[in-house]
Coordinates of C-alpha atoms and ligand atoms in Angstrom, one line a residue:
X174 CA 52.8 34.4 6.7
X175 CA 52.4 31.0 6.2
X176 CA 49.1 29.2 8.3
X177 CA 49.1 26.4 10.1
X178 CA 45.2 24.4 10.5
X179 CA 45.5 21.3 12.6
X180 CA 42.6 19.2 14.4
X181 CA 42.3 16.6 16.2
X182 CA 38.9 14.4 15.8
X183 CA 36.4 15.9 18.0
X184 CA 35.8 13.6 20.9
X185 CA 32.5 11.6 21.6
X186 CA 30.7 12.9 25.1
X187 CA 29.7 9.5 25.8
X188 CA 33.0 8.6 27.4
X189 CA 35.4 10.0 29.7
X190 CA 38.9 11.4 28.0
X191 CA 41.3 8.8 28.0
X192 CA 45.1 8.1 27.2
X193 CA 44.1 7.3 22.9
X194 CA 42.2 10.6 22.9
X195 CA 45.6 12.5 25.0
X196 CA 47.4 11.1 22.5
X197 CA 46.0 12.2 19.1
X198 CA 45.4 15.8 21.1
X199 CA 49.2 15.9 22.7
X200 CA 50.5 15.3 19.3
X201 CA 48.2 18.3 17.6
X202 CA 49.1 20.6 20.3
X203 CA 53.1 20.1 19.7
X204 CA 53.0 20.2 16.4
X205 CA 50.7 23.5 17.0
X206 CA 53.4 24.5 19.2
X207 CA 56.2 23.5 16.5
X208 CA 54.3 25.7 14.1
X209 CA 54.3 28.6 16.4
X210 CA 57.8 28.8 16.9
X211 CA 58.1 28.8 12.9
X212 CA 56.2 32.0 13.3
X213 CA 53.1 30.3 11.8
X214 CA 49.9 31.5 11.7
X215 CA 48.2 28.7 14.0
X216 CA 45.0 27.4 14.2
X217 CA 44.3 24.1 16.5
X218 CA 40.7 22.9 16.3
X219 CA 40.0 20.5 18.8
X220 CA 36.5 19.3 20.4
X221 CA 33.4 17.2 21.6
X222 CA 31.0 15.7 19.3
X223 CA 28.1 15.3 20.9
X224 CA 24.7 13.9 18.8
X225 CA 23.6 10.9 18.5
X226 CA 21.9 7.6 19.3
X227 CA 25.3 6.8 21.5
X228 CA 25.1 9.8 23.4
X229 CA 21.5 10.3 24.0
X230 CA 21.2 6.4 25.6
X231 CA 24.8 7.2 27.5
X232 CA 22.5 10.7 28.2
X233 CA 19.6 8.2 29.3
X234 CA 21.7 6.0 31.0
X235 CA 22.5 9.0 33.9
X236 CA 18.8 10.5 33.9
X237 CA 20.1 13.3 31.8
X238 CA 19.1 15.4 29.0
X239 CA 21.3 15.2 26.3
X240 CA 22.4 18.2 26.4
X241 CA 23.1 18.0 29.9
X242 CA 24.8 15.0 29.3
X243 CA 27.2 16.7 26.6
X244 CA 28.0 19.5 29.0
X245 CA 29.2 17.4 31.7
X246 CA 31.2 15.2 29.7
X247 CA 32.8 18.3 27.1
X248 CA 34.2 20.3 30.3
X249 CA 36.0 16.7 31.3
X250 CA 37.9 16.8 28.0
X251 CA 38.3 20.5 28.3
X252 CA 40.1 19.9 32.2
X253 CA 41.6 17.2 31.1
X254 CA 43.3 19.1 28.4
X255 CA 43.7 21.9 30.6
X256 CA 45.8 19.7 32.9
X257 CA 48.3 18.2 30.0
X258 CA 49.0 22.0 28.8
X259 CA 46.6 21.8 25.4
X260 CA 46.5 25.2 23.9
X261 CA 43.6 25.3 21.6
X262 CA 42.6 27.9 19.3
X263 CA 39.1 26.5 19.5
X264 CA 36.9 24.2 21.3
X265 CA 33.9 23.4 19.3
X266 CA 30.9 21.6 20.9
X267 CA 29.2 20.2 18.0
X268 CA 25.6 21.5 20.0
X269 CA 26.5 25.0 19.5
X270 CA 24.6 27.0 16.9
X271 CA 27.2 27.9 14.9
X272 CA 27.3 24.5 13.9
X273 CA 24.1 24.1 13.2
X274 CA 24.6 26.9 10.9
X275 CA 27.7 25.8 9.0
X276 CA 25.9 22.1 8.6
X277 CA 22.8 22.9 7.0
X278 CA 24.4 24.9 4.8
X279 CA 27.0 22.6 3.8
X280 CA 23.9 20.0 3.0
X281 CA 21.9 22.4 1.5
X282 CA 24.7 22.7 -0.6
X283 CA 24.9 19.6 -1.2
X284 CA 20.7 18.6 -1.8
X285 CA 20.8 21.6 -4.3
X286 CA 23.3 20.2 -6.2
X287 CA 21.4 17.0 -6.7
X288 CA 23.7 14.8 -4.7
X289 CA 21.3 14.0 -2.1
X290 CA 17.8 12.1 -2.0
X291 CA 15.1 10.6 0.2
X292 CA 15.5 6.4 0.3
X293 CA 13.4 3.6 2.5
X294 CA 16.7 2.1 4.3
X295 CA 17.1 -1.1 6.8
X296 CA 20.6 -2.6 8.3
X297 CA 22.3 -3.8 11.0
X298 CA 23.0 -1.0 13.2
X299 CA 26.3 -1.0 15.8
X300 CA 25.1 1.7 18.0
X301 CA 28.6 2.2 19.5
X302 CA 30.0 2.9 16.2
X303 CA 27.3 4.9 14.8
X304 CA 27.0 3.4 11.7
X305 CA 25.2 0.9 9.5
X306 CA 27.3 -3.1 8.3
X307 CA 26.4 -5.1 6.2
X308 CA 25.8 -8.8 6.7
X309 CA 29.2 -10.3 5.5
X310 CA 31.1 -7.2 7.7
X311 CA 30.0 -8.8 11.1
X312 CA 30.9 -11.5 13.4
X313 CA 29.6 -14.6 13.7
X314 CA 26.4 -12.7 11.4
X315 CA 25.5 -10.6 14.4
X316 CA 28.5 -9.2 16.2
X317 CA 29.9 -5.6 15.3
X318 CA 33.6 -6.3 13.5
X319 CA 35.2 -3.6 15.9
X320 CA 33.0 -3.8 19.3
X321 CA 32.3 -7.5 19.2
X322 CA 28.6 -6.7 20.6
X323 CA 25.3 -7.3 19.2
X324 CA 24.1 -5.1 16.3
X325 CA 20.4 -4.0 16.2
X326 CA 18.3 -4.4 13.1
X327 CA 16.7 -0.8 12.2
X328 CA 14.2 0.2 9.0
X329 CA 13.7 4.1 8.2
X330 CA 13.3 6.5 5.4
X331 CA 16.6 8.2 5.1
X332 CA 18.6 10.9 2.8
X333 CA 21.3 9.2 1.2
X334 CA 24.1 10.7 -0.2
X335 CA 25.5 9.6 -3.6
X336 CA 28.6 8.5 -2.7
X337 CA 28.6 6.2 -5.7
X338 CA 28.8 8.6 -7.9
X339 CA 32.0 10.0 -6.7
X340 CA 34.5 7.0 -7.1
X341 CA 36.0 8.7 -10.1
X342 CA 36.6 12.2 -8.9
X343 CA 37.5 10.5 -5.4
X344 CA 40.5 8.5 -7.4
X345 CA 41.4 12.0 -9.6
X346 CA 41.8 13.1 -6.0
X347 CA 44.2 10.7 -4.5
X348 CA 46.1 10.2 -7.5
X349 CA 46.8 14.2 -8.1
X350 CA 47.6 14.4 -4.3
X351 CA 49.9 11.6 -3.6
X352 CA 50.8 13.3 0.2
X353 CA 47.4 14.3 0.8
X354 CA 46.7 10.8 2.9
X355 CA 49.3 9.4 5.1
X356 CA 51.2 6.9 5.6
X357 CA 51.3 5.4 2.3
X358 CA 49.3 1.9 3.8
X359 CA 46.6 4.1 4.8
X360 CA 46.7 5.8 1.9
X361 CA 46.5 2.5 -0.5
X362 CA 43.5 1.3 2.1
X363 CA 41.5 4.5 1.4
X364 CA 42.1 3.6 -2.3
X365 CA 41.2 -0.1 -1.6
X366 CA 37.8 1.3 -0.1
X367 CA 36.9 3.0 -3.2
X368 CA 37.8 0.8 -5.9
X369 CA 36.3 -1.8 -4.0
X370 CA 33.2 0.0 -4.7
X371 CA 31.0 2.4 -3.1
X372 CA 27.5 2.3 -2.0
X373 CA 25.2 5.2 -1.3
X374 CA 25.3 6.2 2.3
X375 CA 22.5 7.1 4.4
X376 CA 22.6 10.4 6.3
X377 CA 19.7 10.8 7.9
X378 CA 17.3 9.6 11.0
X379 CA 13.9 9.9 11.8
X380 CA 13.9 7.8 14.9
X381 CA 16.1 9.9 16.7
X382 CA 16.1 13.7 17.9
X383 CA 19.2 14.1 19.3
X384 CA 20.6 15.8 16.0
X385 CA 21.1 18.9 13.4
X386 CA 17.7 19.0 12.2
X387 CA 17.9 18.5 7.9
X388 CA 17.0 22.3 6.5
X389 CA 15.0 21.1 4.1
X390 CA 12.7 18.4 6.5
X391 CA 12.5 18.6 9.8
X392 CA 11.0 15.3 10.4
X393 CA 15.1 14.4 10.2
X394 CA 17.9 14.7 11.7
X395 CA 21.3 14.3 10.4
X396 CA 23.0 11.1 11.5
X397 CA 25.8 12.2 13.9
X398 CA 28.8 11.4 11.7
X399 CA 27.7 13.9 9.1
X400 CA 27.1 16.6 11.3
X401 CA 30.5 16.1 13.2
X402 CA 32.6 15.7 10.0
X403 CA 31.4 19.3 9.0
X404 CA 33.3 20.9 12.8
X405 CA 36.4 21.2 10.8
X406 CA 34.3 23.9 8.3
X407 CA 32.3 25.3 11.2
X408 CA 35.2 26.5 13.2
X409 CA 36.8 28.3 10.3
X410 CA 33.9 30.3 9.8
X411 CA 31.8 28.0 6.8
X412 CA 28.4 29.6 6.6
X413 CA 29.0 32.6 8.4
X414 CA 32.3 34.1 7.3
X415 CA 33.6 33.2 4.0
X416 CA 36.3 35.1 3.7
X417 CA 37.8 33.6 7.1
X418 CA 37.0 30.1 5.8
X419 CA 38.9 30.5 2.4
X420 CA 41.9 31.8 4.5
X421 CA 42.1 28.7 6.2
X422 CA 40.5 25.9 3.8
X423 CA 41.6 23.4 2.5
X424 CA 45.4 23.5 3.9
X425 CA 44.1 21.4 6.7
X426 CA 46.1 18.7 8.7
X427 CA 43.8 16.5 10.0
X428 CA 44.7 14.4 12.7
X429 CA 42.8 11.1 13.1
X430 CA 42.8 7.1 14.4
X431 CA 42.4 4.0 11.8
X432 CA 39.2 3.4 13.2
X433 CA 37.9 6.4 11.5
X434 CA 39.8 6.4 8.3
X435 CA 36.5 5.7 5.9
X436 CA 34.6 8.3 7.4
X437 CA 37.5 11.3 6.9
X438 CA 39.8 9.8 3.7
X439 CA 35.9 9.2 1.7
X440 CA 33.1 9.9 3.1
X441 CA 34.8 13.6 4.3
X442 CA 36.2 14.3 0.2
X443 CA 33.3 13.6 -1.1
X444 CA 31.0 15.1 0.5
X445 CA 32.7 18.5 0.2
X446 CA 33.3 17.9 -3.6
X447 CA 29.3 17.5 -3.8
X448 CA 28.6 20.9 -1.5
X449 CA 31.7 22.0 -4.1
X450 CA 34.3 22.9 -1.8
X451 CA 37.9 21.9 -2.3
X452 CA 39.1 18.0 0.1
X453 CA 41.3 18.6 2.7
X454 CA 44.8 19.0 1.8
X455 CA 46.3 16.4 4.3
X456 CA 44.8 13.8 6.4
X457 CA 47.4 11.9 8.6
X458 CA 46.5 8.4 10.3
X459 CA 47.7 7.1 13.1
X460 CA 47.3 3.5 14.7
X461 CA 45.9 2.7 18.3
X462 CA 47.9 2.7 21.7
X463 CA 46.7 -0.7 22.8
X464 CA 46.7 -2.0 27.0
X465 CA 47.6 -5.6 27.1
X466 CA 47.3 -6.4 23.1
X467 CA 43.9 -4.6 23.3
X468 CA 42.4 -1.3 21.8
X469 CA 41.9 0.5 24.6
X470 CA 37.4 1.2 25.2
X471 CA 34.9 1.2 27.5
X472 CA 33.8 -2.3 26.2
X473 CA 37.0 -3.6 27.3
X474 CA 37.4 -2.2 30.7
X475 CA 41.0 -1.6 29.9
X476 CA 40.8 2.8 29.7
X477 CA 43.6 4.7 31.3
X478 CA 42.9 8.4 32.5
X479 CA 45.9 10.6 32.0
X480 CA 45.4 11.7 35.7
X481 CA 46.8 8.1 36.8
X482 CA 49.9 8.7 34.9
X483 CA 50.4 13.0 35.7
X484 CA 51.1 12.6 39.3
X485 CA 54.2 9.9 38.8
X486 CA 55.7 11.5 35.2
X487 CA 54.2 14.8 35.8
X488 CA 52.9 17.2 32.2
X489 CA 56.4 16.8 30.5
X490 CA 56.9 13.1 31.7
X491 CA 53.4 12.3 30.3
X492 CA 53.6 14.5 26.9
X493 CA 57.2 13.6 26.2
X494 CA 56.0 9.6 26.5
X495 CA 53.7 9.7 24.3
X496 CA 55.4 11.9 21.7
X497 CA 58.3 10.0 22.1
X498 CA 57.5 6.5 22.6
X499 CA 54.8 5.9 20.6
X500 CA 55.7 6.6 17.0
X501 CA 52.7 8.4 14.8
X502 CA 51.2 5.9 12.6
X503 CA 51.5 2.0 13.6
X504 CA 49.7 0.7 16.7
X505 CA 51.6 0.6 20.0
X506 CA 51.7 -1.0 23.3
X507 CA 51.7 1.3 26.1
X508 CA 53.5 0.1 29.2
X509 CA 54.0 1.8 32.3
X510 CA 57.7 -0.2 32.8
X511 CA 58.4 1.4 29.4
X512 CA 57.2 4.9 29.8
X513 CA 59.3 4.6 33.0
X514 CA 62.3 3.8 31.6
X515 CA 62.2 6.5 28.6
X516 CA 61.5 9.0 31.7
X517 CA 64.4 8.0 33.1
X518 CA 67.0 7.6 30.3
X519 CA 66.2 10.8 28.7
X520 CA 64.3 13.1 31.3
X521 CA 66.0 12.2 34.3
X522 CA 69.6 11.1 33.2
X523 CA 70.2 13.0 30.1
X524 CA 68.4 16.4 30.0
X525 CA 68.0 16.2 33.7
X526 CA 71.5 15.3 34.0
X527 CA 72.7 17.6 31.9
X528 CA 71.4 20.7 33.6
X529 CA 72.0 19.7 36.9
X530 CA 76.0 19.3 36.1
X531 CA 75.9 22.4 34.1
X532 CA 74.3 24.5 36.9
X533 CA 76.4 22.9 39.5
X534 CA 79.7 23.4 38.1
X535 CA 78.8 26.9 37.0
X536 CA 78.1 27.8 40.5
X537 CA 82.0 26.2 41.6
X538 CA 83.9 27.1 38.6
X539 CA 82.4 30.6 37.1
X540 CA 80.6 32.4 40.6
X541 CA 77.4 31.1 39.5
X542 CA 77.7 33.2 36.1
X543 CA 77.1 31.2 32.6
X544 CA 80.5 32.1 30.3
X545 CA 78.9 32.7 26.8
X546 CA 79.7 29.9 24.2
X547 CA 82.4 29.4 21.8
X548 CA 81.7 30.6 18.1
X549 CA 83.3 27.8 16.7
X550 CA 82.1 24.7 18.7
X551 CA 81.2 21.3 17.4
X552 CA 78.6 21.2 19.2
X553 CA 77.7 24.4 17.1
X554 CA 77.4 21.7 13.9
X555 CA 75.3 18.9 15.7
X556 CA 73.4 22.1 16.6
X557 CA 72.6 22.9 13.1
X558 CA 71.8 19.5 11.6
X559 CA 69.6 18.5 14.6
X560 CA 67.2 21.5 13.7
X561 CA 67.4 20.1 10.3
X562 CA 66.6 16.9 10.9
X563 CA 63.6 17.8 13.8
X564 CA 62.4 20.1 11.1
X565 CA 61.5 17.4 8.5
X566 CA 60.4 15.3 11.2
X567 CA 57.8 17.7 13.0
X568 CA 57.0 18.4 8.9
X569 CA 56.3 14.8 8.4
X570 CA 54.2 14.6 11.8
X571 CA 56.9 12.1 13.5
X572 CA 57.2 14.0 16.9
X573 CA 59.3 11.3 17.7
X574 CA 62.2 11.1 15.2
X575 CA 61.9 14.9 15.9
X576 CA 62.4 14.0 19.6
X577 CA 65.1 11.6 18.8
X578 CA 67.1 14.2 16.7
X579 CA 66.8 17.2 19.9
X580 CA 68.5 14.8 22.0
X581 CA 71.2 13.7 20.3
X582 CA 72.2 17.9 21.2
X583 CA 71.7 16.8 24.5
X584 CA 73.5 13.6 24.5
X585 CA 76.4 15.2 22.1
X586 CA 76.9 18.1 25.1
X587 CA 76.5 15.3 27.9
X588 CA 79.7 13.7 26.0
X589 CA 82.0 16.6 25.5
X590 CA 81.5 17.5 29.0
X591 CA 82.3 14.3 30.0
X592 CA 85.4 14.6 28.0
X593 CA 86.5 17.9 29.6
X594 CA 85.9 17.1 32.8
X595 CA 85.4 20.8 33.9
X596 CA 84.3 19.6 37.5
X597 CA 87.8 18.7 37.8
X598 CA 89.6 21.5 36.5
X599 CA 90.3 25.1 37.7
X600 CA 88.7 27.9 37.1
X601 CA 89.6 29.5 33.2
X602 CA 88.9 30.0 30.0
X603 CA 88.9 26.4 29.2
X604 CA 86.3 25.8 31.6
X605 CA 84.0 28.4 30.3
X606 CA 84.7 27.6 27.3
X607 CA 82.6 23.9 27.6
X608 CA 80.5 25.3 30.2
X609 CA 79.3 28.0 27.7
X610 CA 78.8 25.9 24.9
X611 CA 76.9 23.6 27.3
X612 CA 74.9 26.1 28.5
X613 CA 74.1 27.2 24.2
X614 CA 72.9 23.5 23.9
X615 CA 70.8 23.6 26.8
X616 CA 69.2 27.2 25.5
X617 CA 68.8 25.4 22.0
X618 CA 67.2 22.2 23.7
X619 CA 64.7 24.1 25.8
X620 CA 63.4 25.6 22.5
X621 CA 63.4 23.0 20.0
X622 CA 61.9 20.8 23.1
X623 CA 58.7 23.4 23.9
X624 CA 56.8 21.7 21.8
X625 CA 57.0 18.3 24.0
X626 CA 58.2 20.0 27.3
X627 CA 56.0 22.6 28.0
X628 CA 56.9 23.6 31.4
X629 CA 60.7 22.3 31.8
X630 CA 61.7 24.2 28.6
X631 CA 60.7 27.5 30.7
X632 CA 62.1 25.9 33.8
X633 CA 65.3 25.7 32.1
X634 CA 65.4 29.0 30.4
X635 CA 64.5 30.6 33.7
X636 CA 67.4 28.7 35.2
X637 CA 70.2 29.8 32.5
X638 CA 69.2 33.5 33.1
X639 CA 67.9 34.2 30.1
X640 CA 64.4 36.3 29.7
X641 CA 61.0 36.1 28.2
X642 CA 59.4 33.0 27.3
X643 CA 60.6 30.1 25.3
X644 CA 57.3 30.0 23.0
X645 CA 57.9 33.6 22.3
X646 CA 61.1 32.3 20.5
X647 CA 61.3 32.3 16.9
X648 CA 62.9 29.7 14.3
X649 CA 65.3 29.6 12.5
X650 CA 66.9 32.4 14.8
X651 CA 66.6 30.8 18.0
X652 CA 68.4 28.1 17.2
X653 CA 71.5 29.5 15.6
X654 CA 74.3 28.8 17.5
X655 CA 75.3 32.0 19.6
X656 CA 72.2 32.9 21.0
X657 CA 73.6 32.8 24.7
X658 CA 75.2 35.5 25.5
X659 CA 76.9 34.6 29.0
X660 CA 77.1 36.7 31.8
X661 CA 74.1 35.7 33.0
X662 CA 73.3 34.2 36.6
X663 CA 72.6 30.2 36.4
X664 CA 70.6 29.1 39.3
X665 CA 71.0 25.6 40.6
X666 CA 67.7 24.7 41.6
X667 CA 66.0 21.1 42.8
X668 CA 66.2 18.1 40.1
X669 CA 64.2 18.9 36.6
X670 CA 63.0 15.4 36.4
X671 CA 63.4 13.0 39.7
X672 CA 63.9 9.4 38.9
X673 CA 61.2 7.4 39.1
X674 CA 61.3 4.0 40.9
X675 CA 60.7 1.5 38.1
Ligands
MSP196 N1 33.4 11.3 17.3 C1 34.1 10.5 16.4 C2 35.1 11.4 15.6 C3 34.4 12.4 14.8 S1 35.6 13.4 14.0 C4 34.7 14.3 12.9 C5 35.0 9.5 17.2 N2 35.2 9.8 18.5 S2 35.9 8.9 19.5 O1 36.0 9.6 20.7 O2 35.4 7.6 19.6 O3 37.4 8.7 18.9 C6 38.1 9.8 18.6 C7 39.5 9.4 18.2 O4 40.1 8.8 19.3 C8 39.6 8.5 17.1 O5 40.6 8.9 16.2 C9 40.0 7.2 17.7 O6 40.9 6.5 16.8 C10 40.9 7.7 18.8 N3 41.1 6.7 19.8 C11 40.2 6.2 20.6 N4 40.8 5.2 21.3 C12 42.1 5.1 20.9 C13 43.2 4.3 21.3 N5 43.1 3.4 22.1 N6 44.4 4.7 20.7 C14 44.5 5.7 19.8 N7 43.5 6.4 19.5 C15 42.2 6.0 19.8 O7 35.4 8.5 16.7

């Protein structure tokens, strides 16, 4: 059987879950869902990363320990992903022991290989990025390039890792896997990063405590992006069951934003070549839903909360916008007027549409009983090359050319019926006939739309009469034109997706 590893980057406890972080997460969990119905063996990682300086002063900020702090702010995400239909394998909380476990043996690997030492280390720090610029990277001399706010000057004896030294291996790697960064841009950037040149990176702190303690001295911790990188290995089983984690690494798909590209296309490789464990086979990078031109932060003020979009567009209406609308990879504009409209041209008027017509007619024209399709349908072509074409797409992680493809079914069945006209006809087999063969599309839709439409793809498999549950459907099989075998009782039930006011 073949397996399926996805994760999404594990979410910082120092904000609240907002519509960048649903969107990275919605995406893993359909193409989890995608893989599922392929009869894969699935495993989505998802999670809260919770060290460091960010968190313990957010931590501060509320009179909290941190650990209080993380445990607040980890449940939000898991509600929050609880209320857009998320189905995780795994939650990891980068606080649990487990971790700890699979990180200092990771490093220890690492230190015992000789790749890392102890340095005297001072820079400008940008405590909302966690990390360490140089002069030349910030604003004005003293602004953080992606924050725009102050940087602090800090001096400490740190580890540092060789990074350096692992240019070469670093280009074997990129070259040998041409897929294994995408898109190609991102791909040539992380290429750009290391023949530009590396410098040694610093992996340590002694001035905090709010960290995986180093095995090997206590006085330090590790600084929080090392420790959270090392999540993907911990859930798999690294350091504690190494038989699970071969089963799963490296065939990894690793879902992340540009803002975090250095840290998982170089920093990530390398650092598992020096502990001498294989990269991951396929890190995919996509660009930021921006609000008003603007990445959206709580610098900016500019956050949206998927709970002030759910109770307009509702789970499908929300999931199916941002799978749909905003294409995996380049940066996009969210807008409410445009997430309106794509709710109402292909929720409300087309799928809606379509079942609502279907449903009504078969209730005039048939006694409320759905007439089984004809074998030799067009529709039973369009059928077959739209699972096609959504296959490559979910494949190349574009839910929304995938989505694009599943409804030109359900535009294609909108359009014969329009030219039959069955409303209009008597009762007979001509009439079945296109009521049938709609009915087939709408069994096929509900399926190859799961992944997006996690509760109207039940809701219309409930309402065609057919049993069990749409996840529990297999591909290629449950696509194959056929599959509905009429002579079951279609309910006509209240409006799939109401239209929204714009
Ligand atoms: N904790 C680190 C990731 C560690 S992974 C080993 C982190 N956390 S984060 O919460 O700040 O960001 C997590 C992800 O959310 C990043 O991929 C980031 O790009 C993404 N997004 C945050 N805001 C975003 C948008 N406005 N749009 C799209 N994604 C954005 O970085």
């Amino acid at each position: 059987m073949a397996r399926f590893y996805v994760t999404t980057p594990i979410y910082y406890v120092n904000d609240a879950p907002h519509i960048g972080h649903a969107y990275t997460t919605v995406t893993a969990d359909a193409l989890a869902r995608w893989h599922r119905l392929l009869g894969d063996d699935v495993f989505f990682l998802t999670g809260t990363d919770e060290h460091g300086l960010k968190v313990q002063r957010a931590a501060e900020a509320r009179g909290l320990e941190p650990r209080a702090h993380a445990d607040l702010t980890s449940e939000r995400y898991r509600e929050v992903w609880s209320s857009i239909d998320i189905d995780y394998d795994d939650f990891i909380r980068t606080t649990e022991s487990r971790h700890y476990k699979a990180t200092e043996t990771l490093m220890q690997a690492a230190y015992d290989n000789g790749w890392i030492e102890l340095r005297p280390y001072a820079g400008w720090y940008c405590v909302s990025c966690e990390a360490y610029y140089t002069e030349s990277d910030l604003i004005e001399g003293k602004l953080c390039p992606i924050h725009r706010t102050e940087v602090e000057w800090l001096e400490e004896e740190n580890y540092f890792f060789k990074l350096s030294e692992f240019a070469g291996r670093l280009l074997d790697w990129y070259e040998s896997n041409p897929g294994a960064v995408t898109p190609e841009a991102k791909r040539n950037e992380a290429i750009g990063l290391v023949r530009g040149g590396l410098r040694d990176i610093s992996i340590s702190r002694t001035s905090i405590t709010w960290g995986v303690p180093v095995p090997w001295d206590s006085k330090h911790v590790f600084y929080v992006w090392y420790d959270a990188l090392i999540n993907y290995a911990t859930a798999i089983g690294y350091g504690e069951d190494q038989a699970r984690f071969e089963a799963w690494w490296p065939s990894v798909h690793h879902l992340i934003g540009k803002d975090i590209l250095r840290f998982h296309c170089v920093y990530w490789p390398a650092l598992l070549m020096a502990a001498g464990i294989d990269p991951p086979s396929r890190i995919a990078v996509h660009g930021f839903l921006l609000v008003g031109g603007e990445k959206m932060s709580k610098t900016a003020l500019n956050q949206i909360s998927p709970a002030d979009l759910l109770p307009t567009f509702g789970v499908d209406g929300f999931r199916y916008h941002f799978l749909r609308d905003q294409a995996f990879g380049p940066d996009g504009d969210f807008s409410y007027e445009g997430m309106v409209a794509r709710y109402n041209s292909d929720l409300a008027n087309n799928l809606g549409n379509l079942l609502a017509r279907v449903s009504t007619v078969v209730e005039k024209k048939c006694g409320g009983i759905g007439p089984a399709p004809d074998p030799s349908s067009e529709l039973a072509a369009v059928a077959a090359s739209v699972l096609e074409s959504a296959g490559s797409a979910w494949d190349r992680i574009s839910p929304s050319e995938a989505l694009e493809a599943t409804w030109r079914l359900v535009r294609e069945t909108n359009a014969a019926l329009e030219a039959a006209e069955p409303w209009k006809a008597d009762p007979g087999p001509e009439v079945d006939r296109v009521l049938g063969d709609a009915l087939e599309a709408l069994r096929i839709v509900a399926v190859l739309a799961s992944p997006a439409l996690t509760r109207a793809s039940q809701e219309i498999w409930d309402r065609i009469g057919l049993a069990g549950r749409v996840a529990d459907q297999r591909l290629p099989a449950a696509a194959a034109w056929g599959g509905y075998p009429g002579g079951l009782p279609v309910e006509r039930g209240a409006p799939l997706f109401p239209r929204i006011a714009g």
